[in-house]
């Protein structure tokens, strides 16, 4: 026998007993997106490598060591998308959607990062991404937060998530800050770990994001970016906070929140949970006005976020209820060739009459006993039984599989009314 081929490490199958959880979350996401006027955009999984280098930043973890990059048969360097913001902007620029226009968009799907897999961190994972273009003020930043809050409420997980916010200022403000930060960390060079020493030259802001507990103290003493913000950035951040306050959204200002992608400016935020251990960031995003010009577009503005579907689903309480909700309502048992033929036709008529009915008909033969076993395993509430007697008398036997109720018989003409009561 040959060896079995297994899935790639960090890339998971989502089996049928888990897909109901996903479908539930996806249905809520769609509803909430529509409630705020966001429209879906569908994007390729593969883009030119250059797109991610130019947008996410050459000296970020993602671009330096996590991308799935390959040469295609034409010799072009392509990359499996590690995130959706760059591709979404590329598509909108390419199709002229950004010129003097405002758009509210969302996308969902698989993203790929060659990270070290652990709970909550995978090499193929799924995001819902939301991007809003052409709106410069803090009103749209706040709208994204309200949209998130509604998602958490509808999914019953609002009590598990906390909002952290910060402002990264403009590119110029960040440069001034960067200088001060490098001076500070140089003065404390002996206290930095290897990773941070390397970042000191390439991307010193990321040192603030280090998860190494030995660095906590030196990071806490570092200067904060808030001190470098100019009037316009400060006003934007104040306007954002004012709107969150007015809507009663609690948040913490975290001056160390810097994000792992380079394209952000001004508002950044993360929704974090204590329930998922080290991978506690469920949703993250911010404003990235400068990226449009960087990718060859005209001056416009952009803000967005993405949430990790695996992490979000992990937070759901009693997820089994979604699986139960997807079980068939009824399972049709029909032993013998003649009854099976008649059963298949009856089943079609019932499905015609009741489009919401979830009815499984037994296939694959076997006696009553083995068919009952399958009926039970299917999770159906009711077994419908068609034997030779029932066929002759134009009746159907009814057996409740999850309740102590006596088996009964109904005429075939009454059956649709009965089925309506169990949908
Ligand atoms: P990000 O912070 O890289 O931002 O990812 C957003 C979310 O995706 C994370 O908070 C996390 O929930 C999930 N995620 C990231 N990597 C993994 C992984 N390896 N396994 C499981 N889940 C993961 C972005 O991707 C930006 N494009 C967000 C954005 C949109 N900013 C503006 N617009």
Coordinates of C-alpha atoms and ligand atoms in Angstrom, one line a residue:
X1 CA 0.0 0.0 0.0
X2 CA 1.4 3.4 -0.8
X3 CA 1.9 6.1 1.9
X4 CA -1.0 8.4 2.5
X5 CA -0.4 12.0 1.4
X6 CA -1.1 14.5 4.2
X7 CA -2.0 18.1 4.2
X8 CA 0.7 20.8 4.4
X9 CA 1.7 21.8 7.9
X10 CA -0.3 24.8 9.1
X11 CA -3.0 24.3 6.3
X12 CA -6.1 22.8 7.7
X13 CA -9.1 21.0 6.3
X14 CA -12.4 22.3 7.6
X15 CA -14.5 19.2 8.0
X16 CA -18.3 19.1 7.6
X17 CA -18.9 19.1 11.4
X18 CA -17.1 22.5 11.5
X19 CA -18.5 24.1 8.4
X20 CA -21.8 25.0 10.1
X21 CA -19.9 27.3 12.5
X22 CA -18.2 29.0 9.6
X23 CA -21.5 29.4 7.7
X24 CA -23.1 30.9 10.8
X25 CA -20.3 33.5 11.1
X26 CA -20.3 34.2 7.4
X27 CA -24.1 34.8 7.4
X28 CA -23.7 37.3 10.3
X29 CA -20.8 39.0 8.5
X30 CA -22.7 39.4 5.3
X31 CA -25.7 40.8 7.1
X32 CA -23.7 43.4 9.0
X33 CA -21.7 44.4 6.0
X34 CA -24.9 45.1 4.1
X35 CA -26.3 47.0 7.1
X36 CA -23.5 49.6 6.7
X37 CA -23.6 49.7 2.9
X38 CA -20.4 47.7 2.3
X39 CA -20.2 45.8 -1.0
X40 CA -18.3 42.6 -1.7
X41 CA -15.2 42.5 -4.0
X42 CA -13.6 39.2 -5.0
X43 CA -9.9 39.2 -5.7
X44 CA -7.2 36.8 -7.0
X45 CA -5.3 34.6 -4.5
X46 CA -2.0 35.3 -6.4
X47 CA -0.5 38.7 -7.1
X48 CA 2.9 40.0 -8.3
X49 CA 5.4 39.8 -5.6
X50 CA 6.3 43.4 -6.2
X51 CA 2.8 44.5 -5.0
X52 CA 3.4 43.1 -1.5
X53 CA 7.0 44.4 -1.3
X54 CA 5.9 47.9 -2.1
X55 CA 2.9 48.0 0.2
X56 CA 3.5 45.8 3.2
X57 CA 7.2 47.0 3.4
X58 CA 10.5 45.3 2.5
X59 CA 11.7 45.1 6.1
X60 CA 8.6 43.5 7.7
X61 CA 8.4 40.0 9.0
X62 CA 5.8 39.2 6.3
X63 CA 7.9 40.2 3.3
X64 CA 11.3 39.2 4.8
X65 CA 10.4 35.7 5.8
X66 CA 6.7 34.7 5.5
X67 CA 5.7 34.9 1.9
X68 CA 4.9 32.0 -0.4
X69 CA 6.8 33.3 -3.4
X70 CA 7.4 31.4 -6.6
X71 CA 8.3 31.9 -10.2
X72 CA 5.6 30.9 -12.7
X73 CA 6.3 29.4 -16.1
X74 CA 6.9 32.8 -17.6
X75 CA 9.6 33.6 -15.1
X76 CA 7.4 36.2 -13.2
X77 CA 7.7 36.3 -9.5
X78 CA 4.3 35.7 -7.9
X79 CA 3.2 35.4 -4.3
X80 CA 0.2 33.8 -2.6
X81 CA -1.5 36.8 -0.9
X82 CA -0.4 37.2 2.7
X83 CA -3.2 39.7 3.2
X84 CA -5.9 41.5 1.2
X85 CA -5.4 45.2 1.5
X86 CA -2.7 45.4 -1.2
X87 CA -4.7 43.4 -3.7
X88 CA -7.9 45.2 -3.0
X89 CA -6.2 48.6 -3.6
X90 CA -4.5 47.2 -6.7
X91 CA -7.8 46.1 -8.1
X92 CA -9.5 49.5 -7.4
X93 CA -6.7 51.5 -8.9
X94 CA -6.6 49.2 -12.0
X95 CA -10.3 49.6 -12.6
X96 CA -10.4 53.4 -11.9
X97 CA -12.7 53.1 -8.8
X98 CA -10.8 55.6 -6.7
X99 CA -10.9 58.7 -8.8
X100 CA -13.1 61.3 -6.9
X101 CA -15.1 58.4 -5.5
X102 CA -15.9 56.9 -2.1
X103 CA -16.2 53.1 -1.8
X104 CA -17.0 50.8 1.1
X105 CA -15.8 47.2 0.3
X106 CA -15.3 43.9 1.9
X107 CA -13.7 40.6 0.9
X108 CA -13.1 37.2 2.5
X109 CA -10.9 34.2 1.8
X110 CA -7.7 32.4 2.4
X111 CA -4.4 34.2 3.1
X112 CA -1.0 32.5 3.3
X113 CA 2.0 33.2 5.6
X114 CA 4.9 30.9 6.3
X115 CA 4.8 31.5 10.1
X116 CA 5.6 28.9 12.8
X117 CA 2.2 27.1 13.2
X118 CA 0.7 27.1 16.7
X119 CA -2.8 27.4 18.1
X120 CA -4.4 30.4 16.4
X121 CA -1.6 30.8 13.9
X122 CA -1.7 29.0 10.6
X123 CA 0.0 29.0 7.2
X124 CA -3.3 29.1 5.4
X125 CA -5.8 31.1 7.3
X126 CA -8.9 33.1 6.5
X127 CA -9.7 36.7 6.8
X128 CA -12.7 39.0 6.4
X129 CA -11.3 42.3 5.2
X130 CA -13.0 45.6 5.0
X131 CA -11.7 48.7 3.2
X132 CA -13.1 52.2 2.8
X133 CA -11.7 54.6 0.2
X134 CA -12.0 58.3 -0.4
X135 CA -13.2 59.4 3.1
X136 CA -10.6 61.5 4.9
X137 CA -12.1 62.2 8.2
X138 CA -12.3 60.2 11.5
X139 CA -16.0 59.6 11.0
X140 CA -15.2 56.6 8.8
X141 CA -12.6 55.3 11.2
X142 CA -15.2 55.3 13.9
X143 CA -17.8 53.7 11.6
X144 CA -15.5 50.7 11.2
X145 CA -15.3 50.3 15.0
X146 CA -19.1 50.5 15.3
X147 CA -19.4 47.9 12.5
X148 CA -17.0 45.6 14.5
X149 CA -18.9 46.1 17.7
X150 CA -22.1 45.1 15.9
X151 CA -20.4 42.0 14.6
X152 CA -19.2 41.0 18.1
X153 CA -22.7 41.6 19.5
X154 CA -24.4 39.6 16.9
X155 CA -22.0 36.8 17.5
X156 CA -22.3 37.0 21.3
X157 CA -18.6 37.6 21.9
X158 CA -18.6 41.3 22.7
X159 CA -17.7 40.6 26.3
X160 CA -14.5 38.8 25.2
X161 CA -13.0 41.6 23.1
X162 CA -11.2 44.8 24.0
X163 CA -10.4 47.6 21.7
X164 CA -6.9 49.2 21.7
X165 CA -6.2 52.3 19.6
X166 CA -3.3 54.5 18.7
X167 CA -2.2 57.1 16.2
X168 CA 0.9 56.6 14.1
X169 CA 0.8 60.1 12.7
X170 CA 2.0 61.0 9.2
X171 CA 5.2 59.6 7.5
X172 CA 7.1 62.8 8.5
X173 CA 5.9 62.7 12.1
X174 CA 6.9 59.0 12.3
X175 CA 10.4 59.8 10.9
X176 CA 11.0 62.4 13.6
X177 CA 9.9 59.9 16.2
X178 CA 12.0 57.2 14.7
X179 CA 15.1 59.3 15.2
X180 CA 14.3 59.7 18.9
X181 CA 13.5 56.0 19.3
X182 CA 16.8 54.9 17.7
X183 CA 18.7 57.3 20.0
X184 CA 16.9 55.8 23.0
X185 CA 17.4 52.2 22.0
X186 CA 21.0 52.8 21.1
X187 CA 21.5 54.1 24.6
X188 CA 20.1 50.8 25.9
X189 CA 21.6 48.6 23.3
X190 CA 23.0 46.0 25.8
X191 CA 19.4 45.3 27.0
X192 CA 18.0 44.5 23.5
X193 CA 17.7 41.0 22.2
X194 CA 19.1 39.9 18.9
X195 CA 15.8 40.5 17.0
X196 CA 15.5 44.0 18.3
X197 CA 19.1 44.8 17.6
X198 CA 18.5 43.8 14.0
X199 CA 15.4 46.0 13.8
X200 CA 17.1 49.0 15.3
X201 CA 18.4 49.9 11.9
X202 CA 15.7 48.5 9.7
X203 CA 12.4 49.0 11.5
X204 CA 12.8 50.4 15.0
X205 CA 9.1 50.9 15.7
X206 CA 8.6 47.2 15.6
X207 CA 10.8 46.8 18.7
X208 CA 7.9 48.3 20.6
X209 CA 5.8 45.4 19.5
X210 CA 8.2 42.8 20.8
X211 CA 6.6 39.9 22.8
X212 CA 9.9 39.2 24.7
X213 CA 9.1 39.8 28.4
X214 CA 12.7 40.7 29.1
X215 CA 12.3 43.7 27.0
X216 CA 9.2 45.0 28.7
X217 CA 10.9 47.4 31.0
X218 CA 13.2 49.0 28.4
X219 CA 10.2 49.4 26.0
X220 CA 8.1 51.0 28.7
X221 CA 10.7 53.7 29.1
X222 CA 10.9 54.5 25.4
X223 CA 9.5 57.8 24.1
X224 CA 6.0 57.7 22.7
X225 CA 4.8 58.7 19.3
X226 CA 2.0 60.9 20.7
X227 CA 4.6 63.5 21.6
X228 CA 5.5 63.9 17.9
X229 CA 2.0 64.3 16.5
X230 CA 1.3 67.5 14.6
X231 CA -2.0 69.5 14.9
X232 CA -3.8 67.7 12.0
X233 CA -2.9 64.2 13.3
X234 CA -3.9 65.1 16.8
X235 CA -7.2 66.6 15.6
X236 CA -7.9 63.4 13.6
X237 CA -7.2 61.2 16.6
X238 CA -9.3 63.4 18.9
X239 CA -12.1 63.3 16.4
X240 CA -11.9 59.5 16.3
X241 CA -12.0 59.2 20.1
X242 CA -14.8 61.7 20.4
X243 CA -16.9 59.6 18.1
X244 CA -16.1 56.4 20.0
X245 CA -17.0 58.2 23.3
X246 CA -20.3 59.4 21.8
X247 CA -21.2 55.9 20.8
X248 CA -20.3 54.5 24.2
X249 CA -17.5 52.3 22.8
X250 CA -14.9 51.5 25.5
X251 CA -11.2 51.5 24.4
X252 CA -7.7 51.8 25.7
X253 CA -5.1 54.1 24.1
X254 CA -2.0 51.9 23.7
X255 CA 0.9 54.1 22.7
X256 CA 3.0 50.9 21.9
X257 CA 0.5 49.7 19.2
X258 CA 2.5 49.9 16.0
X259 CA 1.2 47.1 13.7
X260 CA 3.3 44.7 11.7
X261 CA 2.7 46.2 8.2
X262 CA 4.4 49.5 7.1
X263 CA 1.5 51.1 5.3
X264 CA -0.3 52.6 8.2
X265 CA -0.6 56.3 9.1
X266 CA -2.7 58.0 11.8
X267 CA -5.4 55.7 13.2
X268 CA -4.5 52.1 14.1
X269 CA -6.5 49.7 16.2
X270 CA -6.7 46.1 17.4
X271 CA -9.4 44.1 19.0
X272 CA -7.8 41.7 21.4
X273 CA -8.9 38.8 23.6
X274 CA -7.4 37.2 26.7
X275 CA -9.0 33.8 25.7
X276 CA -6.7 32.7 22.9
X277 CA -3.3 32.8 24.6
X278 CA -0.5 34.3 22.6
X279 CA -2.5 34.8 19.4
X280 CA -5.0 37.2 21.0
X281 CA -5.4 39.7 18.2
X282 CA -8.7 38.8 16.5
X283 CA -9.1 41.9 14.3
X284 CA -6.7 44.7 13.4
X285 CA -6.4 47.6 11.0
X286 CA -6.1 51.3 10.5
X287 CA -5.7 54.2 8.1
X288 CA -3.2 53.9 5.2
X289 CA -3.7 57.1 3.2
X290 CA -0.1 57.1 1.8
X291 CA -0.4 53.6 0.2
X292 CA -2.5 54.8 -2.7
X293 CA 0.2 57.1 -4.1
X294 CA 2.8 54.5 -3.3
X295 CA 1.0 52.1 -5.6
X296 CA 0.7 54.7 -8.4
X297 CA -2.7 56.3 -7.7
X298 CA -3.7 59.9 -7.1
X299 CA -4.0 61.4 -3.7
X300 CA -6.9 59.7 -1.9
X301 CA -7.5 58.2 1.5
X302 CA -8.1 54.7 2.8
X303 CA -8.8 52.9 6.0
X304 CA -9.7 49.3 6.8
X305 CA -9.3 46.2 8.9
X306 CA -9.1 42.5 8.7
X307 CA -10.3 39.8 11.2
X308 CA -9.0 36.3 11.5
X309 CA -11.8 33.9 10.9
X310 CA -10.2 31.0 12.8
X311 CA -9.6 33.1 15.9
X312 CA -13.1 34.5 15.7
X313 CA -14.7 31.1 15.5
X314 CA -12.6 29.9 18.4
X315 CA -14.3 32.5 20.5
X316 CA -17.9 31.3 19.9
X317 CA -19.7 29.8 22.8
X318 CA -21.4 26.4 22.4
X319 CA -20.5 26.1 18.7
X320 CA -22.1 22.7 18.5
X321 CA -25.5 24.4 18.3
X322 CA -24.7 25.4 14.7
X323 CA -24.0 21.9 13.8
X324 CA -27.3 20.8 15.2
X325 CA -29.0 23.5 13.4
X326 CA -27.7 22.1 10.1
X327 CA -28.9 18.5 10.7
X328 CA -31.6 17.1 8.4
X329 CA -35.1 17.5 9.7
X330 CA -36.1 14.1 8.4
X331 CA -34.5 10.9 7.1
X332 CA -36.5 8.7 4.8
X333 CA -36.1 4.9 5.3
X334 CA -37.4 2.6 2.5
X335 CA -36.5 -1.0 2.4
X336 CA -36.9 -2.9 -0.8
X337 CA -36.6 -1.9 -4.4
X338 CA -40.2 -0.9 -5.0
X339 CA -40.5 1.2 -1.8
X340 CA -37.1 2.8 -2.6
X341 CA -38.3 3.9 -6.0
X342 CA -41.6 5.2 -4.6
X343 CA -39.7 6.9 -1.7
X344 CA -37.4 8.8 -4.0
X345 CA -40.4 10.2 -5.9
X346 CA -42.3 11.1 -2.7
X347 CA -39.2 12.8 -1.4
X348 CA -38.9 15.0 -4.5
X349 CA -42.6 16.0 -4.1
X350 CA -42.0 17.0 -0.5
X351 CA -38.9 19.0 -1.4
X352 CA -41.0 20.8 -4.1
X353 CA -43.7 21.7 -1.6
X354 CA -41.3 22.7 1.2
X355 CA -38.1 24.4 -0.1
X356 CA -36.8 24.9 3.5
X357 CA -37.1 21.1 4.3
X358 CA -33.8 19.3 4.9
X359 CA -34.6 15.7 4.0
X360 CA -32.1 12.9 3.5
X361 CA -33.3 9.8 1.7
X362 CA -31.5 6.6 2.6
X363 CA -29.2 5.3 -0.2
X364 CA -27.0 2.2 -0.4
X365 CA -29.5 -0.5 0.6
X366 CA -29.7 -2.5 3.8
X367 CA -32.5 -3.6 6.1
X368 CA -34.6 -1.5 8.4
X369 CA -32.2 -1.9 11.3
X370 CA -29.1 -0.6 9.5
X371 CA -31.2 2.2 7.9
X372 CA -32.4 3.3 11.4
X373 CA -28.8 3.4 12.5
X374 CA -27.9 5.7 9.7
X375 CA -31.0 7.8 10.4
X376 CA -29.9 8.2 14.0
X377 CA -26.4 9.1 12.9
X378 CA -27.6 11.8 10.5
X379 CA -28.9 13.8 13.4
X380 CA -32.4 14.0 11.9
X381 CA -35.3 14.7 14.3
X382 CA -37.6 12.3 12.6
X383 CA -37.4 9.1 10.6
X384 CA -40.0 8.7 7.8
X385 CA -40.6 5.0 7.2
X386 CA -41.9 3.5 3.9
X387 CA -42.4 -0.2 4.0
X388 CA -44.5 -2.5 1.8
X389 CA -47.6 -1.9 4.0
X390 CA -47.2 1.8 4.0
X391 CA -46.7 1.8 0.2
X392 CA -49.9 -0.3 -0.3
X393 CA -52.0 1.9 2.1
X394 CA -50.5 5.2 0.9
X395 CA -49.2 6.0 4.4
X396 CA -45.8 6.9 6.0
X397 CA -44.6 5.8 9.4
X398 CA -43.2 8.5 11.7
X399 CA -40.7 7.9 14.3
X400 CA -39.3 10.6 16.5
X401 CA -35.5 9.9 16.9
X402 CA -34.8 12.5 19.7
X403 CA -37.9 12.4 21.7
X404 CA -39.8 9.7 23.7
X405 CA -42.9 9.6 21.5
X406 CA -44.8 6.7 20.1
X407 CA -44.4 5.7 16.5
X408 CA -47.4 6.8 14.4
X409 CA -48.7 6.5 10.9
X410 CA -49.9 9.3 8.6
X411 CA -51.6 9.2 5.3
X412 CA -49.2 10.5 2.5
X413 CA -51.6 13.4 1.8
X414 CA -51.2 14.6 5.4
X415 CA -47.5 14.4 5.4
X416 CA -46.6 17.8 4.1
X417 CA -48.6 19.5 6.9
X418 CA -46.8 17.3 9.4
X419 CA -43.4 18.1 7.9
X420 CA -44.2 21.8 8.1
X421 CA -44.4 21.5 11.9
X422 CA -40.9 20.1 12.2
X423 CA -39.1 22.6 9.9
Ligands
LIG1 P1 -2.9 41.7 10.1 O1 -2.8 42.3 11.5 O2 -1.7 41.2 9.5 O3 -3.6 42.8 9.2 O4 -4.0 40.5 10.1 C1 -5.3 40.7 10.6 C2 -5.8 39.5 11.4 O5 -5.6 38.3 10.6 C3 -5.0 39.3 12.6 O6 -5.5 40.1 13.7 C4 -5.4 37.8 12.9 O7 -6.6 37.7 13.5 C5 -5.4 37.2 11.5 N1 -4.2 36.5 11.2 C6 -3.0 37.1 10.8 N2 -2.1 36.1 10.6 C7 -2.6 35.0 10.9 C8 -2.2 33.6 11.0 N3 -0.9 33.3 10.6 N4 -3.0 32.6 11.4 C9 -4.3 33.0 11.8 N5 -4.8 34.2 11.7 C10 -4.0 35.2 11.3 C11 -3.8 42.7 7.9 O8 -3.8 41.6 7.3 C12 -4.2 44.0 7.2 N6 -4.5 43.7 5.8 C13 -5.5 44.5 7.9 C14 -6.0 45.8 7.2 C15 -7.0 45.8 6.3 N7 -5.5 47.0 7.4 C16 -6.2 47.8 6.7 N8 -7.1 47.2 6.0

